[in-house]
Every structure is written in structure tokens, then in C-alpha cells.
Amino acid sequence: SSHSCVAKEGTWSEAQFCCWFQICIEGNIASGKTTCLEYFAKTNNIEVLPEPVSKWRNLRGHNLLGLMYEDVSRWAITLQSYVQLTMLEQHTLPLTAPIRMMERSIYSAKYIFVENHYRSCRMPAVDYEVLSQWFQWIISNVKIQIDLIVYLQTSPEACYKRLRNRCREEEQIVPLEYLVAIHQLYEDWLINHTLFTIPAPVLVIPADHDLQKMLKRYEKNWERILSPSR
Ligand code: DCP
């Protein structure tokens, strides 16, 4: 099947989706996921979910992201429980178009970020176990459909430069080593296959290039992303 199915006028209903398809964009912090989503948001019949990071920065006035970077051991569990919830919300929202694209997934939240905090001994084992139990329950009991993972593969150095340039206040204390650790986990998970299972086929897009070149890349990979053979 292809994505050429056209909806009747009016609102979408699931019956109209002969081929609905869900894509997660994965990659390190500041790897360019938002730019990628913005590019595809211009396409007809694609629903792009806004990134929940604004929620993480303001939960009834609490900045969970800021707290986490200030004191990882104390606040990582707090942020990551809320990340897990907001990701679950996104995965289970009713579809409004035949193709859905979202930034990251409940999988990378757990396999990359929680795992990194735990391995670097900044998350107590008890916090890790509680998050793991929640995660296992969720993925065993809730249908989370992912059909394709697009991995924006970057060098940690390129992400570090972008992160410094964009000046998101909470992130200014993030050291290069943190991005190196996240990068390594992503590589082990999606490329080396030495870490956890992969929930969907992976399309790798090298993403160290500047914005213009990246937009060209997306143009070139348009077909492969939106209608991979299956
Ligand atoms: N974060 C986290 N734990 C997660 C997911 C994200 O601590 N499970 C943090 C890392 C960043 C911030 O949240 O400081 C936003 O992360 P993203 O990489 O999702 O968003 P970006 O805006 O950095 O992505 P990009 O620049 O690729 O668009």
C-alpha cells in the first residue's frame, strides 16, 4: 500500500486510513529533530506532533528540565516520570492524518536517557527500577505503533556546537561528555544492536551538515521516509 489514499471531506476517521503510518524522529540533543519535523509539517496528510519539551519546562509553573540539569540525582526521576507520561500521551492520541511524525518516543526516553542516568550512577537504582516497572507495564499493555524510526546521526561535537548556539537556558551547563554518552547509547541501540530491542525499522540520515544541506537531504529522502516499501 502507499500513502496516496485521500480522505473524504470533513474530519478524518480511522476507517479512512487505508494505510496509517507512524514515524519517530530520533537523535541526540540538538541533532536537528525539530527542523526535520518542521520540514515535513508542510506536507499534506502529515500530522506533526509538537514536542512536549515545553510541558517539561512548565508543569504548573515547575521547570522539571531545569531542576534535572541543576541536580540530576535528585530530579531525574521526576523529569523522566513526566517524560514517560507525555510520550505515552503522544503515542496514544487519536490520529488526525494518515501519517504521524513525532519527536523521539517512549523507547528512547527509557533506553537512552533513563539508561544514561542510571549507568552514570546519577540515578539511584531504586528510581531506575520504579521507572522500569512502569515502562514494562506500558509497553506490554498499551498498543504503541511505530512503523519507522528516522535516526538523525550526528557527531556529539556538532550537537554541542548547536546546543551552545541556541541558548536554551537550562542546557548551558550540559558538558560535551553528556552528549558523547547519549550518542554512544543511540549508536549501540540503533546501529550496533547491542542494547535492547528496536521497535521498528531504522532509516539513518547523517545529520552533521548545515541547515540548507539538511533540507536538501530531507527532500532527497522524502520518498524513503514517507513510503518505505513494506
Ligand atoms: N531530555 C531529557 N530526557 C528525555 C528527553 C529529553 O532529559 N527523555 C532533555 C534533553 C534536552 C531537552 O530535554 O535538554 C530537549 O530534548 P530534545 O533533544 O528532545 O529536543 P531538542 O530541541 O534538543 O531537539 P532538536 O534540537 O534535535 O530539535
Coordinates of N, CA and C and ligand atoms in Angstrom, one line a residue:
S1 N 0.8 -1.2 0.0 CA 0.0 0.0 0.0 C 0.9 1.2 0.0
S2 N 0.3 2.4 -0.3 CA 1.1 3.6 -0.3 C 0.3 4.6 0.5
H3 N 0.8 5.8 0.6 CA 0.1 6.9 1.3 C -0.7 7.8 0.5
S4 N -1.0 7.3 -0.7 CA -1.7 8.2 -1.6 C -3.2 8.2 -1.3
C5 N -3.7 7.5 -0.3 CA -5.1 7.5 -0.1 C -5.5 8.9 0.4
V6 N -6.7 9.2 -0.1 CA -7.2 10.6 0.1 C -8.4 10.5 1.0
A7 N -8.5 11.4 1.9 CA -9.6 11.4 2.8 C -10.8 12.1 2.2
K8 N -12.0 11.7 2.6 CA -13.2 12.4 2.2 C -13.2 13.8 2.9
E9 N -14.0 14.7 2.4 CA -14.1 16.0 3.0 C -14.5 15.8 4.5
G10 N -14.1 16.8 5.3 CA -14.5 16.7 6.7 C -13.5 16.1 7.5
T11 N -13.8 15.6 8.7 CA -12.8 15.1 9.6 C -12.4 13.7 9.2
W12 N -11.2 13.4 9.6 CA -10.7 12.0 9.4 C -11.3 11.0 10.3
S13 N -11.6 9.9 9.9 CA -11.9 8.8 10.8 C -11.0 7.6 10.5
E14 N -10.8 6.8 11.5 CA -9.8 5.7 11.3 C -10.1 4.8 10.1
A15 N -11.4 4.7 9.8 CA -11.7 3.8 8.7 C -11.2 4.4 7.4
Q16 N -11.0 5.7 7.3 CA -10.5 6.3 6.1 C -9.0 6.1 5.9
F17 N -8.3 5.6 7.0 CA -6.9 5.4 6.9 C -6.6 4.0 6.3
C18 N -6.4 3.9 5.0 CA -6.2 2.6 4.5 C -4.7 2.2 4.9
C19 N -4.0 3.1 5.3 CA -2.5 2.9 5.5 C -1.9 3.7 6.5
W20 N -2.5 3.9 7.6 CA -1.8 4.9 8.5 C -0.5 4.4 9.1
F21 N 0.4 5.4 9.3 CA 1.8 5.1 9.4 C 2.4 6.1 10.4
Q22 N 3.2 5.5 11.3 CA 3.7 6.4 12.4 C 5.3 6.4 12.4
I23 N 5.8 7.6 12.4 CA 7.3 7.7 12.3 C 7.8 8.5 13.5
C24 N 8.9 8.0 14.1 CA 9.5 8.7 15.2 C 10.9 9.2 14.7
I25 N 11.1 10.5 15.0 CA 12.4 11.1 14.6 C 13.3 11.0 15.9
E26 N 14.5 10.3 15.7 CA 15.3 10.1 16.9 C 16.7 10.7 16.6
G27 N 17.4 11.1 17.7 CA 18.7 11.6 17.6 C 19.1 12.4 18.9
N28 N 20.4 12.7 19.0 CA 20.9 13.3 20.1 C 20.3 14.7 20.4
I29 N 20.6 15.2 21.5 CA 20.1 16.6 21.9 C 20.7 17.5 20.8
A30 N 19.8 18.4 20.3 CA 20.2 19.4 19.3 C 20.7 18.7 18.0
S31 N 20.2 17.5 17.6 CA 20.6 16.9 16.4 C 19.8 17.4 15.2
G32 N 18.8 18.2 15.5 CA 18.0 18.8 14.4 C 16.7 18.2 14.2
K33 N 16.2 17.5 15.2 CA 14.9 16.8 15.0 C 13.7 17.8 14.7
T34 N 13.8 19.0 15.4 CA 12.7 19.9 15.2 C 12.7 20.5 13.8
T35 N 13.9 20.8 13.2 CA 14.0 21.2 11.8 C 13.4 20.2 10.9
C36 N 13.7 18.9 11.2 CA 13.2 17.8 10.3 C 11.7 17.8 10.4
L37 N 11.1 17.9 11.6 CA 9.7 17.9 11.7 C 9.0 19.1 11.0
E38 N 9.7 20.2 11.2 CA 9.1 21.4 10.5 C 9.1 21.3 9.0
Y39 N 10.1 20.7 8.5 CA 10.2 20.4 7.0 C 9.0 19.6 6.6
F40 N 8.7 18.5 7.3 CA 7.7 17.6 6.9 C 6.3 18.1 7.3
A41 N 6.2 19.0 8.2 CA 4.9 19.6 8.6 C 4.2 20.3 7.4
K42 N 5.0 20.7 6.4 CA 4.5 21.4 5.3 C 3.8 20.5 4.3
T43 N 4.0 19.2 4.5 CA 3.4 18.2 3.6 C 2.0 17.9 3.9
N44 N 1.2 17.7 2.9 CA -0.2 17.3 3.1 C -0.3 16.0 3.8
N45 N -1.4 15.8 4.5 CA -1.7 14.5 5.1 C -0.7 14.0 6.1
I46 N 0.2 14.9 6.6 CA 1.1 14.5 7.7 C 0.7 15.3 9.0
E47 N 0.6 14.6 10.0 CA 0.4 15.3 11.3 C 1.7 15.2 12.1
V48 N 2.1 16.4 12.5 CA 3.4 16.5 13.2 C 3.0 16.9 14.6
L49 N 3.5 16.1 15.6 CA 3.1 16.4 17.0 C 4.1 17.3 17.6
P50 N 3.6 18.4 18.2 CA 4.5 19.4 18.8 C 5.3 18.7 19.9
E51 N 6.6 19.1 20.1 CA 7.4 18.4 21.0 C 7.0 18.8 22.5
P52 N 6.9 17.7 23.3 CA 6.4 18.0 24.7 C 7.4 18.8 25.6
V53 N 8.6 19.2 25.0 CA 9.6 19.8 25.9 C 9.0 21.1 26.6
S54 N 8.1 21.8 26.0 CA 7.5 22.9 26.6 C 6.7 22.5 27.9
K55 N 6.2 21.3 27.9 CA 5.5 20.8 29.1 C 6.5 20.5 30.1
W56 N 7.7 19.9 29.7 CA 8.7 19.6 30.7 C 9.3 20.8 31.4
R57 N 9.2 21.9 30.7 CA 9.7 23.2 31.2 C 8.7 23.9 32.1
N58 N 7.4 23.5 31.9 CA 6.4 24.2 32.7 C 5.3 23.3 33.0
L59 N 5.4 22.7 34.2 CA 4.3 21.9 34.7 C 3.7 22.6 35.8
R60 N 2.6 23.4 35.6 CA 2.0 24.3 36.5 C 3.1 25.1 37.2
G61 N 3.9 25.7 36.4 CA 5.0 26.6 37.0 C 6.3 25.9 37.4
H62 N 6.3 24.6 37.4 CA 7.6 23.9 37.7 C 8.4 23.6 36.5
N63 N 9.6 23.9 36.5 CA 10.5 23.6 35.3 C 11.3 22.3 35.6
L64 N 10.7 21.2 35.2 CA 11.3 19.9 35.5 C 12.7 19.7 34.8
L65 N 12.8 20.3 33.6 CA 14.0 20.2 32.8 C 15.1 21.0 33.5
G66 N 14.8 22.2 34.0 CA 15.8 23.0 34.7 C 16.2 22.3 36.0
L67 N 15.2 21.8 36.8 CA 15.6 21.1 38.0 C 16.5 19.9 37.8
M68 N 16.2 19.1 36.7 CA 17.0 18.0 36.4 C 18.5 18.3 36.1
Y69 N 18.7 19.4 35.3 CA 20.1 19.7 35.0 C 20.8 20.3 36.2
E70 N 20.0 20.9 37.1 CA 20.7 21.5 38.3 C 21.1 20.4 39.3
D71 N 20.3 19.3 39.4 CA 20.7 18.3 40.3 C 20.1 17.0 39.8
V72 N 20.9 16.3 39.0 CA 20.4 15.1 38.3 C 19.9 14.0 39.3
S73 N 20.7 13.7 40.3 CA 20.4 12.6 41.2 C 19.1 12.9 41.9
R74 N 18.8 14.1 42.2 CA 17.5 14.4 42.9 C 16.3 14.4 42.0
W75 N 16.5 15.0 40.7 CA 15.3 15.3 39.9 C 15.2 14.5 38.7
A76 N 16.1 13.6 38.3 CA 16.0 12.8 37.1 C 14.7 12.0 37.1
I77 N 14.4 11.3 38.2 CA 13.2 10.5 38.3 C 12.0 11.3 38.1
T78 N 12.0 12.6 38.6 CA 10.8 13.4 38.5 C 10.6 13.8 37.0
L79 N 11.7 14.3 36.3 CA 11.5 14.6 34.9 C 11.2 13.4 34.1
Q80 N 11.9 12.3 34.3 CA 11.7 11.1 33.5 C 10.3 10.4 33.7
S81 N 9.7 10.5 34.9 CA 8.4 10.0 35.0 C 7.4 10.8 34.2
Y82 N 7.6 12.1 34.2 CA 6.7 13.0 33.4 C 7.0 12.9 31.9
V83 N 8.2 12.7 31.5 CA 8.6 12.5 30.1 C 7.8 11.2 29.6
Q84 N 7.9 10.2 30.5 CA 7.2 8.9 30.1 C 5.7 9.1 29.9
L85 N 5.1 9.9 30.8 CA 3.7 10.1 30.7 C 3.4 10.9 29.4
T86 N 4.2 12.0 29.1 CA 3.8 12.8 28.0 C 4.1 12.1 26.7
M87 N 5.1 11.2 26.7 CA 5.3 10.4 25.5 C 4.2 9.4 25.3
L88 N 3.7 8.8 26.3 CA 2.6 7.9 26.2 C 1.4 8.6 25.7
E89 N 1.1 9.8 26.2 CA 0.0 10.6 25.7 C 0.1 10.8 24.2
Q90 N 1.3 11.2 23.7 CA 1.5 11.4 22.3 C 1.3 10.2 21.5
H91 N 1.9 9.0 22.0 CA 1.7 7.8 21.2 C 0.2 7.4 21.1
T92 N -0.6 7.7 22.1 CA -1.9 7.2 22.1 C -3.0 8.3 21.7
L93 N -2.6 9.4 21.3 CA -3.5 10.4 20.8 C -4.2 9.9 19.5
P94 N -5.5 10.1 19.4 CA -6.2 9.7 18.1 C -5.5 10.4 16.9
L95 N -5.4 9.6 15.8 CA -4.7 10.1 14.6 C -5.6 11.2 13.9
T96 N -5.0 12.2 13.4 CA -5.8 13.2 12.6 C -5.3 13.2 11.2
A97 N -4.4 12.4 10.8 CA -3.9 12.3 9.4 C -3.4 10.9 9.1
P98 N -3.2 10.5 7.9 CA -2.7 9.2 7.6 C -1.3 8.9 8.1
I99 N -0.5 10.0 8.2 CA 0.9 9.8 8.6 C 1.1 10.7 9.8
R100 N 1.7 10.1 10.8 CA 2.0 10.9 12.0 C 3.5 10.8 12.2
M101 N 4.1 12.0 12.5 CA 5.5 12.1 12.8 C 5.7 12.7 14.2
M102 N 6.5 12.1 15.0 CA 6.7 12.7 16.3 C 8.2 12.7 16.7
E103 N 8.5 13.6 17.6 CA 9.9 13.7 18.0 C 10.2 12.7 19.2
R104 N 11.2 11.9 19.0 CA 11.5 10.8 19.9 C 10.3 9.9 20.2
S105 N 10.5 9.1 21.3 CA 9.5 8.1 21.6 C 9.6 7.7 23.1
I106 N 8.7 6.9 23.5 CA 8.8 6.4 24.9 C 10.0 5.5 25.0
Y107 N 10.4 4.9 23.9 CA 11.5 4.0 23.9 C 12.8 4.7 24.1
S108 N 13.1 5.7 23.4 CA 14.4 6.4 23.6 C 14.4 7.1 25.0
A109 N 13.2 7.6 25.5 CA 13.2 8.2 26.8 C 13.8 7.1 27.8
K110 N 13.4 5.9 27.6 CA 13.8 4.9 28.6 C 15.2 4.3 28.2
Y111 N 15.4 3.9 27.0 CA 16.6 3.2 26.6 C 17.8 4.1 26.5
I112 N 17.6 5.4 26.3 CA 18.7 6.3 26.2 C 18.9 7.2 27.4
F113 N 17.8 8.0 27.7 CA 18.0 9.0 28.8 C 18.0 8.4 30.2
V114 N 17.0 7.5 30.5 CA 17.0 6.9 31.8 C 18.2 6.0 32.0
E115 N 18.5 5.2 30.9 CA 19.6 4.3 31.0 C 20.9 5.1 31.2
N116 N 21.1 6.2 30.6 CA 22.3 7.0 30.8 C 22.4 7.5 32.2
H117 N 21.3 8.0 32.8 CA 21.4 8.5 34.2 C 21.8 7.3 35.1
Y118 N 21.2 6.2 34.8 CA 21.5 5.0 35.7 C 22.9 4.6 35.6
R119 N 23.4 4.4 34.3 CA 24.7 3.9 34.1 C 25.8 4.8 34.6
S120 N 25.5 6.1 34.6 CA 26.5 7.1 35.1 C 26.4 7.3 36.6
C121 N 25.6 6.4 37.2 CA 25.4 6.4 38.7 C 24.8 7.7 39.2
R122 N 24.1 8.4 38.3 CA 23.4 9.6 38.8 C 21.9 9.4 39.2
M123 N 21.4 8.2 38.7 CA 20.1 7.9 39.1 C 20.1 6.7 40.1
P124 N 19.6 6.8 41.3 CA 19.6 5.7 42.2 C 18.9 4.5 41.6
A125 N 19.4 3.3 42.0 CA 18.9 2.0 41.4 C 17.4 1.9 41.7
V126 N 16.9 2.4 42.9 CA 15.5 2.3 43.2 C 14.7 3.1 42.3
D127 N 15.1 4.3 41.9 CA 14.4 5.1 40.9 C 14.3 4.5 39.6
Y128 N 15.5 3.9 39.2 CA 15.5 3.2 37.9 C 14.6 2.0 37.8
E129 N 14.5 1.3 38.9 CA 13.6 0.1 39.0 C 12.1 0.5 38.9
V130 N 11.8 1.6 39.6 CA 10.4 2.1 39.5 C 10.0 2.5 38.1
L131 N 10.9 3.3 37.4 CA 10.6 3.7 36.1 C 10.6 2.5 35.1
S132 N 11.4 1.5 35.4 CA 11.5 0.3 34.5 C 10.2 -0.5 34.6
Q133 N 9.7 -0.6 35.9 CA 8.4 -1.3 36.1 C 7.2 -0.6 35.3
W134 N 7.2 0.7 35.4 CA 6.2 1.4 34.7 C 6.3 1.2 33.2
F135 N 7.6 1.3 32.7 CA 7.8 1.2 31.3 C 7.4 -0.2 30.8
Q136 N 7.8 -1.2 31.5 CA 7.4 -2.6 31.1 C 5.9 -2.8 31.1
W137 N 5.2 -2.2 32.1 CA 3.8 -2.4 32.1 C 3.2 -1.7 30.9
I138 N 3.7 -0.5 30.6 CA 3.1 0.3 29.5 C 3.3 -0.4 28.2
I139 N 4.5 -0.9 27.9 CA 4.7 -1.5 26.6 C 4.1 -2.8 26.4
S140 N 3.8 -3.5 27.6 CA 3.1 -4.8 27.5 C 1.6 -4.6 27.4
N141 N 1.1 -3.5 27.8 CA -0.4 -3.3 27.9 C -1.0 -2.3 27.0
V142 N -0.2 -1.4 26.4 CA -0.7 -0.3 25.6 C -0.2 -0.5 24.2
K143 N -1.0 -0.4 23.2 CA -0.6 -0.6 21.8 C 0.1 0.7 21.4
I144 N 1.4 0.6 21.2 CA 2.2 1.7 20.7 C 2.7 1.4 19.3
Q145 N 2.1 2.0 18.3 CA 2.5 1.7 17.0 C 3.6 2.6 16.5
I146 N 4.8 2.0 16.1 CA 5.8 2.8 15.4 C 6.2 2.0 14.2
D147 N 6.1 2.6 13.0 CA 6.4 1.9 11.8 C 7.8 2.2 11.2
L148 N 8.3 3.3 11.6 CA 9.7 3.7 11.1 C 10.3 4.6 12.1
I149 N 11.6 4.3 12.3 CA 12.5 5.2 13.1 C 13.4 5.9 12.2
V150 N 13.4 7.2 12.2 CA 14.4 8.0 11.4 C 15.4 8.5 12.4
Y151 N 16.7 8.0 12.2 CA 17.7 8.3 13.1 C 18.6 9.4 12.5
L152 N 18.6 10.6 13.1 CA 19.5 11.7 12.6 C 20.8 11.4 13.3
Q153 N 21.8 10.9 12.5 CA 23.0 10.5 13.1 C 24.0 11.7 13.0
T154 N 24.5 12.1 14.2 CA 25.3 13.3 14.3 C 26.6 12.9 15.1
S155 N 27.6 13.8 15.0 CA 28.7 13.7 16.0 C 28.3 14.5 17.2
P156 N 28.8 14.0 18.4 CA 28.5 14.7 19.6 C 29.0 16.2 19.5
E157 N 30.1 16.4 18.8 CA 30.7 17.7 18.7 C 29.8 18.7 18.0
A158 N 29.2 18.2 16.9 CA 28.2 19.1 16.1 C 27.0 19.4 17.0
C159 N 26.5 18.5 17.8 CA 25.4 18.8 18.6 C 25.8 19.8 19.7
Y160 N 27.0 19.6 20.2 CA 27.5 20.5 21.3 C 27.5 22.0 20.8
K161 N 28.0 22.1 19.5 CA 28.1 23.5 18.9 C 26.7 24.1 18.8
R162 N 25.7 23.3 18.3 CA 24.4 23.8 18.1 C 23.7 24.1 19.4
L163 N 24.0 23.2 20.4 CA 23.4 23.4 21.7 C 23.9 24.8 22.3
R164 N 25.2 25.0 22.2 CA 25.7 26.3 22.7 C 25.1 27.5 22.0
N165 N 24.9 27.3 20.7 CA 24.4 28.5 19.9 C 23.0 28.8 20.1
R166 N 22.2 27.7 20.4 CA 20.7 28.0 20.5 C 20.3 28.6 21.9
C167 N 21.2 28.5 22.9 CA 21.0 29.2 24.1 C 19.7 28.8 24.8
R168 N 19.3 27.6 24.9 CA 18.2 27.2 25.7 C 18.8 27.2 27.2
E169 N 18.3 28.1 28.0 CA 19.0 28.4 29.2 C 19.4 27.2 30.1
E170 N 18.4 26.3 30.3 CA 18.7 25.1 31.1 C 19.9 24.3 30.7
E171 N 20.1 24.3 29.3 CA 21.1 23.4 28.8 C 22.5 23.9 28.8
Q172 N 22.7 25.1 29.2 CA 24.0 25.7 29.0 C 25.1 25.0 29.9
I173 N 24.6 24.3 30.9 CA 25.6 23.6 31.7 C 25.9 22.1 31.2
V174 N 25.2 21.8 30.1 CA 25.5 20.4 29.6 C 26.9 20.3 29.0
P175 N 27.7 19.4 29.6 CA 29.0 19.2 29.0 C 29.1 18.3 27.8
L176 N 30.1 18.4 27.0 CA 30.3 17.5 25.8 C 30.1 16.1 26.2
E177 N 30.7 15.7 27.3 CA 30.7 14.3 27.7 C 29.3 13.7 27.8
Y178 N 28.3 14.6 28.2 CA 26.9 14.1 28.3 C 26.4 13.7 26.9
L179 N 26.7 14.6 25.9 CA 26.3 14.3 24.6 C 27.0 13.1 24.0
V180 N 28.3 12.9 24.4 CA 29.0 11.7 24.0 C 28.3 10.4 24.5
A181 N 27.9 10.5 25.7 CA 27.2 9.3 26.4 C 25.9 9.0 25.7
I182 N 25.1 10.1 25.4 CA 23.8 9.9 24.7 C 24.1 9.3 23.3
H183 N 25.1 9.9 22.6 CA 25.4 9.4 21.3 C 25.7 7.9 21.3
Q184 N 26.6 7.5 22.3 CA 27.0 6.1 22.3 C 25.8 5.2 22.5
L185 N 24.9 5.6 23.4 CA 23.7 4.8 23.6 C 22.9 4.6 22.4
Y186 N 22.7 5.8 21.7 CA 21.9 5.7 20.4 C 22.6 4.8 19.4
E187 N 23.9 4.9 19.3 CA 24.6 4.1 18.4 C 24.5 2.6 18.7
D188 N 24.6 2.3 20.0 CA 24.5 0.9 20.5 C 23.1 0.4 20.2
W189 N 22.1 1.2 20.4 CA 20.7 0.8 20.3 C 20.4 0.6 18.8
L190 N 20.6 1.6 18.0 CA 20.1 1.6 16.6 C 21.0 1.2 15.5
I191 N 22.3 1.2 15.8 CA 23.3 0.8 14.8 C 24.0 -0.5 15.2
N192 N 24.5 -0.6 16.4 CA 25.3 -1.8 16.7 C 24.4 -2.9 17.2
H193 N 23.1 -2.6 17.5 CA 22.2 -3.6 18.0 C 22.7 -4.3 19.2
T194 N 23.4 -3.7 20.1 CA 23.9 -4.3 21.3 C 23.1 -3.9 22.6
L195 N 22.0 -3.1 22.4 CA 21.3 -2.6 23.5 C 19.8 -2.7 23.2
F196 N 19.1 -3.4 24.0 CA 17.6 -3.5 23.9 C 17.1 -3.9 22.5
T197 N 15.8 -4.0 22.4 CA 15.2 -4.3 21.1 C 14.9 -3.0 20.4
I198 N 14.8 -3.1 19.1 CA 14.4 -1.9 18.3 C 13.0 -2.1 17.8
P199 N 12.1 -1.2 18.1 CA 10.6 -1.4 17.9 C 10.2 -1.3 16.4
A200 N 11.1 -0.8 15.5 CA 10.7 -0.6 14.1 C 11.9 -0.5 13.2
P201 N 11.8 -0.6 11.9 CA 12.9 -0.5 11.0 C 13.5 0.9 11.2
V202 N 14.8 1.0 10.9 CA 15.5 2.3 11.2 C 16.1 2.8 9.8
L203 N 15.8 4.1 9.6 CA 16.4 4.8 8.5 C 17.4 5.8 9.0
V204 N 18.7 5.6 8.6 CA 19.7 6.5 9.2 C 20.0 7.7 8.2
I205 N 19.9 8.9 8.7 CA 20.2 10.1 7.9 C 21.4 10.8 8.6
P206 N 22.6 10.9 7.9 CA 23.7 11.7 8.5 C 23.2 13.1 8.6
A207 N 23.5 13.7 9.8 CA 22.9 15.0 10.1 C 23.8 16.0 10.7
D208 N 25.1 15.9 10.3 CA 26.1 16.9 10.8 C 26.1 18.2 9.9
H209 N 25.4 18.1 8.8 CA 25.5 19.2 7.8 C 24.7 20.5 8.3
D210 N 25.0 21.6 7.6 CA 24.2 22.8 7.9 C 22.8 22.7 7.5
L211 N 22.0 23.6 7.9 CA 20.6 23.6 7.7 C 20.2 23.4 6.2
Q212 N 20.8 24.2 5.3 CA 20.4 24.1 3.9 C 20.6 22.7 3.3
K213 N 21.8 22.2 3.7 CA 22.1 20.9 3.2 C 21.2 19.8 3.8
M214 N 20.8 20.0 5.0 CA 19.9 19.1 5.7 C 18.5 19.1 5.0
L215 N 18.1 20.3 4.7 CA 16.8 20.4 4.0 C 16.8 19.7 2.7
K216 N 17.9 19.8 1.9 CA 18.1 19.1 0.7 C 18.0 17.6 0.9
R217 N 18.7 17.1 2.0 CA 18.7 15.7 2.4 C 17.3 15.2 2.6
Y218 N 16.5 16.0 3.3 CA 15.1 15.6 3.6 C 14.3 15.5 2.3
E219 N 14.6 16.5 1.4 CA 13.9 16.4 0.1 C 14.2 15.1 -0.6
K220 N 15.5 14.8 -0.6 CA 16.0 13.6 -1.3 C 15.5 12.3 -0.7
N221 N 15.3 12.3 0.6 CA 14.8 11.1 1.3 C 13.3 11.1 1.5
W222 N 12.7 12.0 0.9 CA 11.2 12.2 1.1 C 10.5 10.9 0.9
E223 N 10.7 10.3 -0.2 CA 10.0 9.0 -0.6 C 10.3 7.9 0.4
R224 N 11.6 7.8 0.7 CA 12.1 6.7 1.6 C 11.5 6.9 3.0
I225 N 11.3 8.1 3.4 CA 10.7 8.3 4.8 C 9.2 8.1 4.7
L226 N 8.6 8.6 3.7 CA 7.1 8.6 3.8 C 6.5 7.4 3.2
S227 N 7.1 6.7 2.3 CA 6.6 5.5 1.8 C 7.6 4.4 1.5
P228 N 8.2 4.0 2.6 CA 9.2 2.9 2.5 C 8.5 1.6 2.1
S229 N 9.1 0.7 1.4 CA 8.5 -0.5 0.9 C 8.2 -1.4 2.1
R230 N 7.0 -1.9 2.2 CA 6.7 -2.8 3.3 C 5.5 -3.7 2.9
Ligands
DCP1 N1 15.6 15.3 27.6 C1 15.7 14.6 28.8 N2 15.2 13.3 28.8 C2 14.4 12.8 27.8 C3 14.3 13.6 26.6 C4 14.9 14.9 26.6 O1 16.4 15.0 29.7 N3 13.9 11.7 27.9 C5 16.1 16.7 27.6 C6 17.3 16.9 26.6 C7 17.2 18.3 26.2 C8 15.7 18.6 26.2 O2 15.1 17.6 27.1 O3 17.8 19.2 27.1 C9 15.0 18.6 24.9 O4 15.5 17.4 24.2 P1 15.3 17.0 22.7 O5 16.5 16.5 22.2 O6 14.1 16.2 22.6 O7 14.9 18.3 21.9 P2 15.8 19.3 21.1 O8 15.1 20.6 21.0 O9 17.1 19.3 21.8 O10 15.9 18.5 19.8 P3 16.5 19.1 18.4 O11 17.5 20.2 18.6 O12 17.1 17.9 17.7 O13 15.3 19.6 17.7

